[in-house]
Short mmCIF file of C-alpha atoms in Angstrom, two decimals:
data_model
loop_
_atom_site.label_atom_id
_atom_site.label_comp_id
_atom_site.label_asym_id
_atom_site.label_seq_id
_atom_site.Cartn_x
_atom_site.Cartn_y
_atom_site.Cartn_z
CA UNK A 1 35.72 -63.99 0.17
CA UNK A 2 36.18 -62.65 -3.34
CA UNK A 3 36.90 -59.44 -4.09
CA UNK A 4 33.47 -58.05 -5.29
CA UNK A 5 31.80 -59.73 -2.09
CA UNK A 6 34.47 -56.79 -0.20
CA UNK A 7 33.30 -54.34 -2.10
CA UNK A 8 29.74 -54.87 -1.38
CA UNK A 9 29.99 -54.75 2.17
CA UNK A 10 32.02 -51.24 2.19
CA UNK A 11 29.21 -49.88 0.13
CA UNK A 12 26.35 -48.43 1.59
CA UNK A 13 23.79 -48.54 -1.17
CA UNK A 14 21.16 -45.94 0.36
CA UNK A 15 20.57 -43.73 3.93
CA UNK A 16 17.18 -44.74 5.83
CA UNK A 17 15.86 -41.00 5.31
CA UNK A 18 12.61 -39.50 6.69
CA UNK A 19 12.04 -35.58 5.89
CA UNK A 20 11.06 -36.08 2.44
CA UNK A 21 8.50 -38.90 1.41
CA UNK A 22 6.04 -36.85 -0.72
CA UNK A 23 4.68 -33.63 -2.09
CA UNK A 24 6.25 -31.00 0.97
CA UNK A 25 4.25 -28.09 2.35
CA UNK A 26 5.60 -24.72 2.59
CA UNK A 27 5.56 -23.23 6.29
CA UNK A 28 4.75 -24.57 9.55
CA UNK A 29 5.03 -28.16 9.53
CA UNK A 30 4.64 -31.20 12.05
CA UNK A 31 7.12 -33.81 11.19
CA UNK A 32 7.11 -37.44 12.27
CA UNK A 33 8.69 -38.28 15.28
CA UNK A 34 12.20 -39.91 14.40
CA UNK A 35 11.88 -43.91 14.67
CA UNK A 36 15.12 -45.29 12.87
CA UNK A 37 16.91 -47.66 14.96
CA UNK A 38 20.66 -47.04 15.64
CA UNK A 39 21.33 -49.37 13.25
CA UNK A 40 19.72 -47.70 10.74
CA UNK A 41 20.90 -44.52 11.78
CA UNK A 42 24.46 -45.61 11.37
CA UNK A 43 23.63 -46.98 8.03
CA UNK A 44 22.68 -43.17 6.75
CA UNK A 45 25.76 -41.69 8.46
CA UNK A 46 28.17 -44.13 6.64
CA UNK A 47 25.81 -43.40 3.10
CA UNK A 48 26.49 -39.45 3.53
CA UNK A 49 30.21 -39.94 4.38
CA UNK A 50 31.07 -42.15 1.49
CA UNK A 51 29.12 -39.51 -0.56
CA UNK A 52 30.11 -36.32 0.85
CA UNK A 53 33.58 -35.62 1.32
CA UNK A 54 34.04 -33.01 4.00
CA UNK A 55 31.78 -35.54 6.05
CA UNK A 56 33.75 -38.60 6.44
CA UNK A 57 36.33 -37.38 8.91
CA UNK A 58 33.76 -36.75 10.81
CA UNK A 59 31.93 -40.07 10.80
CA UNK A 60 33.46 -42.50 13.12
CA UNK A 61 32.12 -39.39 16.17
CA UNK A 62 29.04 -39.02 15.21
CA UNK A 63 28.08 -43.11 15.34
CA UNK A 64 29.40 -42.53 19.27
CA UNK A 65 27.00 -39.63 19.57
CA UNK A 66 23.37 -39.88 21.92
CA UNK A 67 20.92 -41.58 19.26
CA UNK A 68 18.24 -38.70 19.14
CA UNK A 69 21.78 -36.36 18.43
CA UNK A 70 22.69 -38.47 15.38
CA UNK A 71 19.52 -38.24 14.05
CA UNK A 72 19.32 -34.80 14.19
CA UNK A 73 22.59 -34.56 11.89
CA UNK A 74 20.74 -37.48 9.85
CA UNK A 75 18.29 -34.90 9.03
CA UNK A 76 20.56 -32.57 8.50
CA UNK A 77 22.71 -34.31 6.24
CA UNK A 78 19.52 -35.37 4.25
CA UNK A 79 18.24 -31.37 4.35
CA UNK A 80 21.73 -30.21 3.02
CA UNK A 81 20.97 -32.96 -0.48
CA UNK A 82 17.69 -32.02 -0.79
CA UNK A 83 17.38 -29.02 -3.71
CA UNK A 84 13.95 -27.23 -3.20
CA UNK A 85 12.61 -26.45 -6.73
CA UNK A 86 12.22 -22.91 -5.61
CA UNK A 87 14.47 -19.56 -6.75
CA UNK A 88 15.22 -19.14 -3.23
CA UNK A 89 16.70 -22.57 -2.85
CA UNK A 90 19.56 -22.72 -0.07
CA UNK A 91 22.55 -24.60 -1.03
CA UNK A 92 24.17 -25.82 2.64
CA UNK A 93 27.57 -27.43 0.48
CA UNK A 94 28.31 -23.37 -0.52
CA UNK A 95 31.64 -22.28 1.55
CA UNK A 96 31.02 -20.23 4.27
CA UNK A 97 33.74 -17.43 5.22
CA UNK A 98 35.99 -19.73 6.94
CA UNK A 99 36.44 -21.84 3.66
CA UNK A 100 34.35 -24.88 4.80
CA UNK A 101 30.88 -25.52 3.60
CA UNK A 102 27.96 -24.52 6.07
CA UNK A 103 27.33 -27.95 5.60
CA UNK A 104 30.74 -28.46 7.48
CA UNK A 105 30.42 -25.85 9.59
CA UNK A 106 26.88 -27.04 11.42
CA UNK A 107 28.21 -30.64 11.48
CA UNK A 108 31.08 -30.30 13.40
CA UNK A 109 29.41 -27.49 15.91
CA UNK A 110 26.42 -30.31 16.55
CA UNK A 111 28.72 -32.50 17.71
CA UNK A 112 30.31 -30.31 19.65
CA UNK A 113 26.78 -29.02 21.00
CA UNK A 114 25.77 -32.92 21.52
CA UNK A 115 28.51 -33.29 23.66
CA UNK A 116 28.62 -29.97 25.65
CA UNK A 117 25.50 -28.29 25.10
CA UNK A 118 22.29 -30.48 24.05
CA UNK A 119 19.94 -27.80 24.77
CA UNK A 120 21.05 -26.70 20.94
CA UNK A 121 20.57 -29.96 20.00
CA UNK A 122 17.22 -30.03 21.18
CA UNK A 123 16.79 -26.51 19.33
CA UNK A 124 17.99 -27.29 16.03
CA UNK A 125 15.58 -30.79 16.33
CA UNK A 126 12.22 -28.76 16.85
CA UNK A 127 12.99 -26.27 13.90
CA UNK A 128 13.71 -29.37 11.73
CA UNK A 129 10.95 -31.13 12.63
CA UNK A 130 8.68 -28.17 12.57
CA UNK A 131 9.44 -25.82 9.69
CA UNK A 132 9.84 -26.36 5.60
CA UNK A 133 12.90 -27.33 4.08
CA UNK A 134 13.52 -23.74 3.30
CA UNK A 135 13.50 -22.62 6.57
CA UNK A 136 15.46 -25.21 8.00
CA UNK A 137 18.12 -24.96 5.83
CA UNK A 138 17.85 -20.78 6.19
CA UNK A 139 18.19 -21.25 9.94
CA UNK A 140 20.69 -23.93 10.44
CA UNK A 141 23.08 -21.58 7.82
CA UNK A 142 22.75 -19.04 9.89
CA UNK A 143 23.39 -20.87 13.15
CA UNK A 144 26.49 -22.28 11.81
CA UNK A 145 29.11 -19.35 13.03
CA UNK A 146 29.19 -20.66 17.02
CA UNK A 147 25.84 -19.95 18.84
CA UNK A 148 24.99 -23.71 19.01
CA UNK A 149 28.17 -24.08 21.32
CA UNK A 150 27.52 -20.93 23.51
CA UNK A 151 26.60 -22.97 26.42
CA UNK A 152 25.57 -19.28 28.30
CA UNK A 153 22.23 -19.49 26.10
CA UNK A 154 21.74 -22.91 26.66
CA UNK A 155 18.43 -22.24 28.87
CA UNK A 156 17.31 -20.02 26.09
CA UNK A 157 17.72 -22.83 23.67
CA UNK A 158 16.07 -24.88 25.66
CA UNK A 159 12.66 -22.73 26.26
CA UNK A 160 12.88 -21.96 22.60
CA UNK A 161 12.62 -24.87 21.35
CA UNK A 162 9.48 -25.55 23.36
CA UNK A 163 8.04 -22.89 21.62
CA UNK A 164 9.52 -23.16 17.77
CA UNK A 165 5.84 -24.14 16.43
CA UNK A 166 4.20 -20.87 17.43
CA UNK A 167 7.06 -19.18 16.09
CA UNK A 168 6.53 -21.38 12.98
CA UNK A 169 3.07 -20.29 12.82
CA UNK A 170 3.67 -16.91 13.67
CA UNK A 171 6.01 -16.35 10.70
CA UNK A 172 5.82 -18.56 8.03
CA UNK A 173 1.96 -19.33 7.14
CA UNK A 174 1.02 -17.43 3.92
CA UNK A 175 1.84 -17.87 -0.12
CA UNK A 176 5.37 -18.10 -0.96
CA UNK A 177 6.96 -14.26 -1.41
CA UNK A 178 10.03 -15.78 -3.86
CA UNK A 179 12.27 -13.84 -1.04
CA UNK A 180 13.84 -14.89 2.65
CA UNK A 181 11.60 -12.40 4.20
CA UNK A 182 9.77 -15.20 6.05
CA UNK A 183 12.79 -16.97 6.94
CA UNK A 184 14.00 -13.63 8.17
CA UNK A 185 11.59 -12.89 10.47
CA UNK A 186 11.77 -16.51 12.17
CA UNK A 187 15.36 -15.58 12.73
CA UNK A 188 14.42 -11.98 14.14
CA UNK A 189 12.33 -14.02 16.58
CA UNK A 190 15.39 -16.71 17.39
CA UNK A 191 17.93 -13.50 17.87
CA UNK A 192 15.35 -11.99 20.27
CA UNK A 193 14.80 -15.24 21.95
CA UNK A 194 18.07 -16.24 22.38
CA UNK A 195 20.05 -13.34 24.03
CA UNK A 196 21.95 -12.79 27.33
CA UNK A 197 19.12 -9.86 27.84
CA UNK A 198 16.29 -11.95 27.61
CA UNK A 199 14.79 -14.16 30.76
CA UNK A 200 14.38 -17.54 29.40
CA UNK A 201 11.70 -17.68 31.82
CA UNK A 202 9.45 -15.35 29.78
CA UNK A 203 10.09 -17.31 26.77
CA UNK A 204 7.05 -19.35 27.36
CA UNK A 205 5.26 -16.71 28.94
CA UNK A 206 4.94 -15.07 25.90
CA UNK A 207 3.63 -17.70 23.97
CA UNK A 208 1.43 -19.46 26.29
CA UNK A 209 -0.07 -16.48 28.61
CA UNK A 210 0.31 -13.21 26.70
CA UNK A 211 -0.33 -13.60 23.46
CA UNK A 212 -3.44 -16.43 24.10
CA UNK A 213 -4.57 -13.86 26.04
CA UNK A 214 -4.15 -10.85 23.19
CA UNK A 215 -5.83 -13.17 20.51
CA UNK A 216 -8.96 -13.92 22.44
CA UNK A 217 -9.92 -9.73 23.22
CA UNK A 218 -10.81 -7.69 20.81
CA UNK A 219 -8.96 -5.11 21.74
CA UNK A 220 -6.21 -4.15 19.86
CA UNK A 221 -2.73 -4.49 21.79
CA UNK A 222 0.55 -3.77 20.97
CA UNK A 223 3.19 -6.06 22.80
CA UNK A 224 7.04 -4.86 23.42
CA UNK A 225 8.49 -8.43 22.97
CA UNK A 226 11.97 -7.12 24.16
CA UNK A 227 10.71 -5.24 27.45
CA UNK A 228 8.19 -8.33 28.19
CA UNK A 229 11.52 -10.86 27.41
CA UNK A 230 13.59 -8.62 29.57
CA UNK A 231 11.44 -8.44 32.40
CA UNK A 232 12.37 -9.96 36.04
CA UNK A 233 8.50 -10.29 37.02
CA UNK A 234 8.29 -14.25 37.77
CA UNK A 235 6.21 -16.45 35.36
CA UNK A 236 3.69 -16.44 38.20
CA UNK A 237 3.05 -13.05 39.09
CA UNK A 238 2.54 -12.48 35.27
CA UNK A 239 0.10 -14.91 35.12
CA UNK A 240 -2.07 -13.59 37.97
CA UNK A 241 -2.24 -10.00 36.50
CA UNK A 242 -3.53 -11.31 33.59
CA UNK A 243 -6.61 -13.09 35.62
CA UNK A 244 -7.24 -9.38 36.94
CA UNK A 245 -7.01 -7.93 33.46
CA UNK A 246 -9.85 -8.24 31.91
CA UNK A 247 -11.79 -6.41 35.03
CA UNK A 248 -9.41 -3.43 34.28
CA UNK A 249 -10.04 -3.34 30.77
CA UNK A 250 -13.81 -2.87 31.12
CA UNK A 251 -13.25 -0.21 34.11
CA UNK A 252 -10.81 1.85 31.45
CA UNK A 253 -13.70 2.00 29.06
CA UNK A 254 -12.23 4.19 26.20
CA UNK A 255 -8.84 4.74 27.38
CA UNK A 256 -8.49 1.06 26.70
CA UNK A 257 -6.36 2.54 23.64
CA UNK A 258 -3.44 3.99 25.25
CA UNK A 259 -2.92 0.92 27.55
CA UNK A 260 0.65 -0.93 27.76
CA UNK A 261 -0.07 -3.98 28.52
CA UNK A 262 2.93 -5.44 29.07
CA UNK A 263 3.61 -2.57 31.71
CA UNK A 264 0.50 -3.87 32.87
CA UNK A 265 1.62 -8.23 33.47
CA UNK A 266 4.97 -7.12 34.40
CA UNK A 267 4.38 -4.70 36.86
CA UNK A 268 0.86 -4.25 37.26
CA UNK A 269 0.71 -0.29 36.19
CA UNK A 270 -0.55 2.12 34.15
CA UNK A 271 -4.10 1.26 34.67
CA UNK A 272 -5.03 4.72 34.08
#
């Protein structure tokens, strides 16, 4: 075999990449599912380690890592080379305080996490796949510091990422404000979300009973998140209060304005 045949074969030309085919929207997003054989999947991984250098020590792992798993760092790899033509662009190959890129940093805690703690796996999948570049790259910086291998949140992770498009749409639908504020507040919701105080049971509860049930009244409600997250009322109990509520809301008449409803679903008070 001659020389330049060699050479050939050690080169990967180009990575089978999937987040960015077109024009992308800012905001809440629905992505593709993933479809890229392993093969090809291996093909991208050996592309972004002969091209990025604090990634090739870490290639021969990743190729032995669950399928969906190496995808996910696919896409990550592929988010971290993408430059949004935007002032707030976030540059992933910047070192973080440990000296490393964040780049680096996420890498090597996903494999960790696909290894010991998949639930972040699944996590850091559903905000790729369901939030802008911006916001991706935004989040996955600031994940990069430990959480995705804190295997004590690992149920939180798990409900959370059941419910990252309503937290997509939640925060991120609008113009673009040329600032992190949106970005900010999806991480105010991830921080709330994922904490030892909050019942991963309720994470769910919140999006698919309470607030439903909020945006169809006209009433106007204000919600504690934290004391509804915190709560030890079961999923179940919460849900039957709320079949009851809207009886109790036309017997309080006027006084409808003072009324805590989550003191209400969680413990079925304050009615008057």
């Amino acid at each position: 075999m001659s020389l330049i045949s060699k050479l050939s074969q050690s080169v990967v030309n180009k990575p089978v990449n999937r987040l960015f085919t077109g024009f992308e929207q800012l905001g809440a997003i629905t992505r593709k599912p993933d479809t890229r054989t392993k093969e090809e999947l291996v093909q991208t991984i050996d592309y972004y380690a002969q091209n990025l250098p604090e990634i090739k020590q870490f290639a021969k792992e990743i190729k032995q890592l669950n399928q969906k798993h190496m995808g996910t760092i696919a896409d990550t790899l592929e988010l971290s080379k993408h430059h949004d033509m935007l002032p707030t662009n976030i540059n992933l190959a910047k070192m973080n305080d440990r000296g490393v890129s964040y780049r680096q940093a996420i890498v090597e805690d996903m494999i960790e996490a696909s290894k010991t703690n998949p639930e972040a796996m699944e996590l850091a999948d559903a905000i790729i796949n369901n939030t802008d570049s911006l916001t991706s790259k935004y989040v996955l910086a600031s994940m990069s510091g430990g959480i995705m291998k804190n295997k004590e949140l690992s149920k939180h992770m798990q409900e959370t990422a059941k419910v990252i498009p309503d937290i997509a749409k939640e925060t991120l639908n609008g113009g673009y404000l040329m600032d992190y504020s949106k970005q900010e507040n999806f991480m105010d919701w991830l921080k709330a979300l994922i904490n030892p105080q909050t019942k991963p049971d309720k994470i769910s509860s919140l999006f698919k009973d309470l607030v439903p049930f909020t945006g169809k009244r006209q009433e106007m409600f204000e919600i504690d998140v934290n004391k509804f997250l915190e709560s030890n009322t079961s999923k179940e109990k919460i849900q039957e209060n709320l079949k009851v509520l809207p009886d109790v809301l036309t017997l309080l008449s006027d006084k409808v304005k003072n009324f805590d409803i989550v003191e209400f679903v969680t413990r079925n008070t304050n009615i008057y």
